[in-house]
């Protein structure tokens, strides 16, 4: 039983270190006109040089990767000359910093629980009952800290964004409209820009 407990705690620690809540260090921007910099590209389709470019900046933690893949597929078929780029829309710097602090605190608390360290001795305070419970129930305490912190980190880094730029010109913003464009709306937007943008006549 003791070996099983050690195994569970080890798995929790590894998840805390290398789990799905790892956060990008790039600074995000709420201004769509500045979205072209500081982003990690997740994929691109179509020719590049001399052709129009459509950029998607979306909230990866919201599950919008599938929406990007779907739009990228149908747009590549309809507009083979269009270069399509997808990238994560990063959270604000303050949210990013808070999330990173939470991630570090999560690791420190889990390590303290596993090792049985009493922080309160160092500050001259009496150990509270809840910390005694944590050190007596290491597995449950570590799981609560791990998943609770992950939930808070996810809320902080979730932007809900799905922003589109055509040749670096913002053409759609979910942050402003509150929704993702329908395929027909996206086709109309692209057709209009291809028609009136002289370097890329329709």
PDB file of C-alpha atoms in Angstrom:
ATOM      1  CA  UNK A   1       0.000   0.000   0.000  1.00  0.00           C
ATOM      2  CA  UNK A   2       2.846   2.367   0.839  1.00  0.00           C
ATOM      3  CA  UNK A   3       4.452   1.685  -2.543  1.00  0.00           C
ATOM      4  CA  UNK A   4       1.133   2.430  -4.260  1.00  0.00           C
ATOM      5  CA  UNK A   5       0.850   5.744  -2.406  1.00  0.00           C
ATOM      6  CA  UNK A   6       4.364   6.703  -3.462  1.00  0.00           C
ATOM      7  CA  UNK A   7       3.506   5.817  -7.067  1.00  0.00           C
ATOM      8  CA  UNK A   8       0.360   7.967  -7.036  1.00  0.00           C
ATOM      9  CA  UNK A   9       2.197  10.925  -5.521  1.00  0.00           C
ATOM     10  CA  UNK A  10       5.001  10.575  -8.080  1.00  0.00           C
ATOM     11  CA  UNK A  11       2.481  10.600 -10.933  1.00  0.00           C
ATOM     12  CA  UNK A  12       0.829  13.728  -9.527  1.00  0.00           C
ATOM     13  CA  UNK A  13       4.200  15.478  -9.309  1.00  0.00           C
ATOM     14  CA  UNK A  14       5.073  14.543 -12.888  1.00  0.00           C
ATOM     15  CA  UNK A  15       1.706  15.820 -14.087  1.00  0.00           C
ATOM     16  CA  UNK A  16       2.248  19.057 -12.213  1.00  0.00           C
ATOM     17  CA  UNK A  17       5.620  19.497 -13.882  1.00  0.00           C
ATOM     18  CA  UNK A  18       4.818  18.360 -17.409  1.00  0.00           C
ATOM     19  CA  UNK A  19       1.026  18.367 -17.502  1.00  0.00           C
ATOM     20  CA  UNK A  20      -1.356  20.004 -19.973  1.00  0.00           C
ATOM     21  CA  UNK A  21      -1.385  23.310 -18.109  1.00  0.00           C
ATOM     22  CA  UNK A  22       1.999  24.416 -19.431  1.00  0.00           C
ATOM     23  CA  UNK A  23       1.686  28.046 -20.439  1.00  0.00           C
ATOM     24  CA  UNK A  24       3.171  29.924 -23.345  1.00  0.00           C
ATOM     25  CA  UNK A  25       5.671  32.590 -22.378  1.00  0.00           C
ATOM     26  CA  UNK A  26       4.745  34.833 -25.305  1.00  0.00           C
ATOM     27  CA  UNK A  27       2.778  37.964 -24.518  1.00  0.00           C
ATOM     28  CA  UNK A  28      -0.683  38.151 -26.016  1.00  0.00           C
ATOM     29  CA  UNK A  29      -2.440  41.211 -27.368  1.00  0.00           C
ATOM     30  CA  UNK A  30      -6.081  42.213 -27.325  1.00  0.00           C
ATOM     31  CA  UNK A  31      -5.523  44.404 -30.382  1.00  0.00           C
ATOM     32  CA  UNK A  32      -6.055  42.309 -33.548  1.00  0.00           C
ATOM     33  CA  UNK A  33      -3.757  44.603 -35.495  1.00  0.00           C
ATOM     34  CA  UNK A  34      -0.842  43.479 -33.309  1.00  0.00           C
ATOM     35  CA  UNK A  35      -1.530  39.773 -33.524  1.00  0.00           C
ATOM     36  CA  UNK A  36       1.104  39.097 -36.123  1.00  0.00           C
ATOM     37  CA  UNK A  37       3.970  39.171 -33.643  1.00  0.00           C
ATOM     38  CA  UNK A  38       4.881  37.115 -30.627  1.00  0.00           C
ATOM     39  CA  UNK A  39       2.800  34.117 -31.656  1.00  0.00           C
ATOM     40  CA  UNK A  40       3.737  30.505 -32.087  1.00  0.00           C
ATOM     41  CA  UNK A  41       2.393  29.213 -35.367  1.00  0.00           C
ATOM     42  CA  UNK A  42       0.581  25.919 -35.056  1.00  0.00           C
ATOM     43  CA  UNK A  43       0.176  25.282 -38.755  1.00  0.00           C
ATOM     44  CA  UNK A  44      -0.093  26.768 -42.220  1.00  0.00           C
ATOM     45  CA  UNK A  45      -1.468  25.807 -45.600  1.00  0.00           C
ATOM     46  CA  UNK A  46      -1.217  27.091 -49.131  1.00  0.00           C
ATOM     47  CA  UNK A  47       1.406  29.089 -51.012  1.00  0.00           C
ATOM     48  CA  UNK A  48       3.067  32.018 -49.304  1.00  0.00           C
ATOM     49  CA  UNK A  49       4.918  34.421 -51.554  1.00  0.00           C
ATOM     50  CA  UNK A  50       2.770  36.799 -53.598  1.00  0.00           C
ATOM     51  CA  UNK A  51      -0.523  35.353 -52.387  1.00  0.00           C
ATOM     52  CA  UNK A  52      -3.086  36.519 -49.822  1.00  0.00           C
ATOM     53  CA  UNK A  53      -2.761  35.292 -46.251  1.00  0.00           C
ATOM     54  CA  UNK A  54      -5.499  34.508 -43.753  1.00  0.00           C
ATOM     55  CA  UNK A  55      -4.405  34.255 -40.129  1.00  0.00           C
ATOM     56  CA  UNK A  56      -6.395  32.591 -37.367  1.00  0.00           C
ATOM     57  CA  UNK A  57      -5.573  33.459 -33.757  1.00  0.00           C
ATOM     58  CA  UNK A  58      -7.650  31.361 -31.410  1.00  0.00           C
ATOM     59  CA  UNK A  59      -7.907  30.153 -27.835  1.00  0.00           C
ATOM     60  CA  UNK A  60      -6.272  26.733 -27.843  1.00  0.00           C
ATOM     61  CA  UNK A  61      -7.436  25.921 -24.311  1.00  0.00           C
ATOM     62  CA  UNK A  62     -11.052  26.583 -25.393  1.00  0.00           C
ATOM     63  CA  UNK A  63     -10.875  23.755 -27.931  1.00  0.00           C
ATOM     64  CA  UNK A  64     -10.910  26.020 -30.993  1.00  0.00           C
ATOM     65  CA  UNK A  65      -8.144  23.993 -32.635  1.00  0.00           C
ATOM     66  CA  UNK A  66     -10.848  21.796 -34.210  1.00  0.00           C
ATOM     67  CA  UNK A  67     -12.675  24.839 -35.557  1.00  0.00           C
ATOM     68  CA  UNK A  68      -9.442  26.096 -37.102  1.00  0.00           C
ATOM     69  CA  UNK A  69      -8.734  22.700 -38.676  1.00  0.00           C
ATOM     70  CA  UNK A  70     -12.254  22.603 -40.128  1.00  0.00           C
ATOM     71  CA  UNK A  71     -12.089  26.118 -41.581  1.00  0.00           C
ATOM     72  CA  UNK A  72      -8.571  25.553 -42.848  1.00  0.00           C
ATOM     73  CA  UNK A  73      -9.703  22.459 -44.730  1.00  0.00           C
ATOM     74  CA  UNK A  74     -12.724  23.997 -46.438  1.00  0.00           C
ATOM     75  CA  UNK A  75     -10.916  27.248 -47.241  1.00  0.00           C
ATOM     76  CA  UNK A  76      -7.969  25.406 -48.786  1.00  0.00           C
ATOM     77  CA  UNK A  77     -10.373  23.652 -51.141  1.00  0.00           C
ATOM     78  CA  UNK A  78     -12.292  26.797 -52.092  1.00  0.00           C
ATOM     79  CA  UNK A  79      -9.284  29.155 -52.224  1.00  0.00           C
ATOM     80  CA  UNK A  80      -6.185  27.131 -53.188  1.00  0.00           C
ATOM     81  CA  UNK A  81      -4.175  30.343 -53.598  1.00  0.00           C
ATOM     82  CA  UNK A  82      -4.852  31.370 -49.990  1.00  0.00           C
ATOM     83  CA  UNK A  83      -2.115  30.879 -47.399  1.00  0.00           C
ATOM     84  CA  UNK A  84      -3.692  29.919 -44.061  1.00  0.00           C
ATOM     85  CA  UNK A  85      -1.920  30.280 -40.717  1.00  0.00           C
ATOM     86  CA  UNK A  86      -3.139  29.233 -37.281  1.00  0.00           C
ATOM     87  CA  UNK A  87      -1.690  30.349 -33.951  1.00  0.00           C
ATOM     88  CA  UNK A  88      -2.610  30.502 -30.295  1.00  0.00           C
ATOM     89  CA  UNK A  89      -4.043  33.765 -28.971  1.00  0.00           C
ATOM     90  CA  UNK A  90      -2.094  34.294 -25.771  1.00  0.00           C
ATOM     91  CA  UNK A  91      -3.645  35.702 -22.592  1.00  0.00           C
ATOM     92  CA  UNK A  92      -2.754  39.103 -21.190  1.00  0.00           C
ATOM     93  CA  UNK A  93       0.595  39.403 -19.448  1.00  0.00           C
ATOM     94  CA  UNK A  94      -0.956  39.877 -16.001  1.00  0.00           C
ATOM     95  CA  UNK A  95      -3.014  36.690 -16.373  1.00  0.00           C
ATOM     96  CA  UNK A  96       0.043  34.865 -17.648  1.00  0.00           C
ATOM     97  CA  UNK A  97       2.133  35.966 -14.661  1.00  0.00           C
ATOM     98  CA  UNK A  98      -0.570  35.014 -12.152  1.00  0.00           C
ATOM     99  CA  UNK A  99      -0.995  31.609 -13.806  1.00  0.00           C
ATOM    100  CA  UNK A 100       2.747  30.977 -13.656  1.00  0.00           C
ATOM    101  CA  UNK A 101       2.839  31.980  -9.989  1.00  0.00           C
ATOM    102  CA  UNK A 102      -0.007  29.551  -9.291  1.00  0.00           C
ATOM    103  CA  UNK A 103       1.870  26.824 -11.133  1.00  0.00           C
ATOM    104  CA  UNK A 104       4.982  27.372  -9.005  1.00  0.00           C
ATOM    105  CA  UNK A 105       2.955  27.520  -5.783  1.00  0.00           C
ATOM    106  CA  UNK A 106       1.199  24.321  -6.784  1.00  0.00           C
ATOM    107  CA  UNK A 107       4.519  22.516  -7.057  1.00  0.00           C
ATOM    108  CA  UNK A 108       5.822  23.937  -3.784  1.00  0.00           C
ATOM    109  CA  UNK A 109       2.671  22.950  -1.895  1.00  0.00           C
ATOM    110  CA  UNK A 110       2.673  19.437  -3.352  1.00  0.00           C
ATOM    111  CA  UNK A 111       6.345  18.982  -2.442  1.00  0.00           C
ATOM    112  CA  UNK A 112       5.673  20.312   1.061  1.00  0.00           C
ATOM    113  CA  UNK A 113       2.751  17.923   1.520  1.00  0.00           C
ATOM    114  CA  UNK A 114       4.773  14.942   0.331  1.00  0.00           C
ATOM    115  CA  UNK A 115       7.784  15.788   2.490  1.00  0.00           C
ATOM    116  CA  UNK A 116       5.644  16.704   5.503  1.00  0.00           C
ATOM    117  CA  UNK A 117       7.217  20.147   5.853  1.00  0.00           C
ATOM    118  CA  UNK A 118       5.386  22.510   8.177  1.00  0.00           C
ATOM    119  CA  UNK A 119       5.615  26.012   6.715  1.00  0.00           C
ATOM    120  CA  UNK A 120       4.088  27.512   9.823  1.00  0.00           C
ATOM    121  CA  UNK A 121       7.093  26.610  11.984  1.00  0.00           C
ATOM    122  CA  UNK A 122       9.199  28.999   9.908  1.00  0.00           C
ATOM    123  CA  UNK A 123       6.865  31.923  10.537  1.00  0.00           C
ATOM    124  CA  UNK A 124       6.292  31.162  14.206  1.00  0.00           C
ATOM    125  CA  UNK A 125       2.656  30.134  13.799  1.00  0.00           C
ATOM    126  CA  UNK A 126       0.842  27.100  15.102  1.00  0.00           C
ATOM    127  CA  UNK A 127       0.077  24.471  12.485  1.00  0.00           C
ATOM    128  CA  UNK A 128      -3.612  24.666  11.495  1.00  0.00           C
ATOM    129  CA  UNK A 129      -5.780  21.574  11.453  1.00  0.00           C
ATOM    130  CA  UNK A 130      -6.252  21.654   7.682  1.00  0.00           C
ATOM    131  CA  UNK A 131      -2.486  21.396   7.089  1.00  0.00           C
ATOM    132  CA  UNK A 132      -2.330  18.460   9.450  1.00  0.00           C
ATOM    133  CA  UNK A 133      -5.071  16.819   7.395  1.00  0.00           C
ATOM    134  CA  UNK A 134      -3.092  17.469   4.197  1.00  0.00           C
ATOM    135  CA  UNK A 135       0.062  15.831   5.529  1.00  0.00           C
ATOM    136  CA  UNK A 136      -1.959  12.903   6.878  1.00  0.00           C
ATOM    137  CA  UNK A 137      -3.829  12.394   3.591  1.00  0.00           C
ATOM    138  CA  UNK A 138      -1.099  13.094   1.078  1.00  0.00           C
ATOM    139  CA  UNK A 139      -2.739  11.530  -1.977  1.00  0.00           C
ATOM    140  CA  UNK A 140      -6.071  13.304  -1.632  1.00  0.00           C
ATOM    141  CA  UNK A 141      -4.448  16.596  -0.680  1.00  0.00           C
ATOM    142  CA  UNK A 142      -2.078  16.492  -3.661  1.00  0.00           C
ATOM    143  CA  UNK A 143      -4.947  15.690  -6.025  1.00  0.00           C
ATOM    144  CA  UNK A 144      -7.048  18.552  -4.666  1.00  0.00           C
ATOM    145  CA  UNK A 145      -4.161  21.011  -4.995  1.00  0.00           C
ATOM    146  CA  UNK A 146      -3.240  19.748  -8.461  1.00  0.00           C
ATOM    147  CA  UNK A 147      -6.701  19.817 -10.036  1.00  0.00           C
ATOM    148  CA  UNK A 148      -7.787  22.954  -8.180  1.00  0.00           C
ATOM    149  CA  UNK A 149      -4.735  24.863  -9.352  1.00  0.00           C
ATOM    150  CA  UNK A 150      -5.111  23.541 -12.896  1.00  0.00           C
ATOM    151  CA  UNK A 151      -8.701  24.773 -12.979  1.00  0.00           C
ATOM    152  CA  UNK A 152      -7.655  28.268 -11.892  1.00  0.00           C
ATOM    153  CA  UNK A 153      -4.743  28.318 -14.341  1.00  0.00           C
ATOM    154  CA  UNK A 154      -7.069  27.256 -17.149  1.00  0.00           C
ATOM    155  CA  UNK A 155      -9.485  30.066 -16.332  1.00  0.00           C
ATOM    156  CA  UNK A 156      -6.641  32.583 -16.391  1.00  0.00           C
ATOM    157  CA  UNK A 157      -5.149  31.514 -19.727  1.00  0.00           C
ATOM    158  CA  UNK A 158      -8.484  30.972 -21.479  1.00  0.00           C
ATOM    159  CA  UNK A 159      -9.146  33.990 -23.721  1.00  0.00           C
ATOM    160  CA  UNK A 160     -12.140  32.773 -25.735  1.00  0.00           C
ATOM    161  CA  UNK A 161     -10.590  34.365 -28.808  1.00  0.00           C
ATOM    162  CA  UNK A 162     -11.138  33.441 -32.443  1.00  0.00           C
ATOM    163  CA  UNK A 163      -9.638  36.322 -34.413  1.00  0.00           C
ATOM    164  CA  UNK A 164      -9.144  36.485 -38.178  1.00  0.00           C
ATOM    165  CA  UNK A 165      -6.787  38.702 -40.159  1.00  0.00           C
ATOM    166  CA  UNK A 166      -6.708  38.922 -43.946  1.00  0.00           C
ATOM    167  CA  UNK A 167      -3.330  40.238 -45.101  1.00  0.00           C
ATOM    168  CA  UNK A 168      -2.805  41.467 -41.511  1.00  0.00           C
ATOM    169  CA  UNK A 169      -6.106  43.402 -41.570  1.00  0.00           C
ATOM    170  CA  UNK A 170      -8.591  42.343 -38.847  1.00  0.00           C
ATOM    171  CA  UNK A 171     -11.735  40.992 -40.513  1.00  0.00           C
ATOM    172  CA  UNK A 172     -13.417  39.121 -37.646  1.00  0.00           C
ATOM    173  CA  UNK A 173     -13.162  39.115 -33.856  1.00  0.00           C
ATOM    174  CA  UNK A 174     -15.018  36.734 -31.575  1.00  0.00           C
ATOM    175  CA  UNK A 175     -13.976  38.934 -28.667  1.00  0.00           C
ATOM    176  CA  UNK A 176     -16.078  41.714 -30.224  1.00  0.00           C
ATOM    177  CA  UNK A 177     -18.918  39.772 -31.851  1.00  0.00           C
ATOM    178  CA  UNK A 178     -19.198  37.010 -29.251  1.00  0.00           C
ATOM    179  CA  UNK A 179     -19.275  34.219 -31.837  1.00  0.00           C
ATOM    180  CA  UNK A 180     -17.300  32.351 -34.482  1.00  0.00           C
ATOM    181  CA  UNK A 181     -18.184  33.247 -38.093  1.00  0.00           C
ATOM    182  CA  UNK A 182     -20.285  30.880 -40.147  1.00  0.00           C
ATOM    183  CA  UNK A 183     -18.583  29.430 -43.253  1.00  0.00           C
ATOM    184  CA  UNK A 184     -20.831  31.491 -45.554  1.00  0.00           C
ATOM    185  CA  UNK A 185     -19.865  34.676 -43.701  1.00  0.00           C
ATOM    186  CA  UNK A 186     -16.199  33.810 -43.977  1.00  0.00           C
ATOM    187  CA  UNK A 187     -16.529  33.099 -47.704  1.00  0.00           C
ATOM    188  CA  UNK A 188     -18.184  36.484 -48.212  1.00  0.00           C
ATOM    189  CA  UNK A 189     -15.454  38.275 -46.263  1.00  0.00           C
ATOM    190  CA  UNK A 190     -12.701  36.633 -48.292  1.00  0.00           C
ATOM    191  CA  UNK A 191     -14.505  37.196 -51.603  1.00  0.00           C
ATOM    192  CA  UNK A 192     -14.929  40.888 -50.806  1.00  0.00           C
ATOM    193  CA  UNK A 193     -11.269  41.328 -49.948  1.00  0.00           C
ATOM    194  CA  UNK A 194     -10.127  39.381 -52.990  1.00  0.00           C
ATOM    195  CA  UNK A 195     -12.407  41.509 -55.160  1.00  0.00           C
ATOM    196  CA  UNK A 196     -11.401  44.927 -53.846  1.00  0.00           C
ATOM    197  CA  UNK A 197      -7.770  44.265 -52.944  1.00  0.00           C
ATOM    198  CA  UNK A 198      -6.068  45.123 -56.219  1.00  0.00           C
ATOM    199  CA  UNK A 199      -2.898  43.022 -55.710  1.00  0.00           C
ATOM    200  CA  UNK A 200      -5.111  39.945 -55.492  1.00  0.00           C
ATOM    201  CA  UNK A 201      -7.988  40.383 -57.934  1.00  0.00           C
ATOM    202  CA  UNK A 202     -10.797  37.864 -57.805  1.00  0.00           C
TER     203      UNK A 202
END
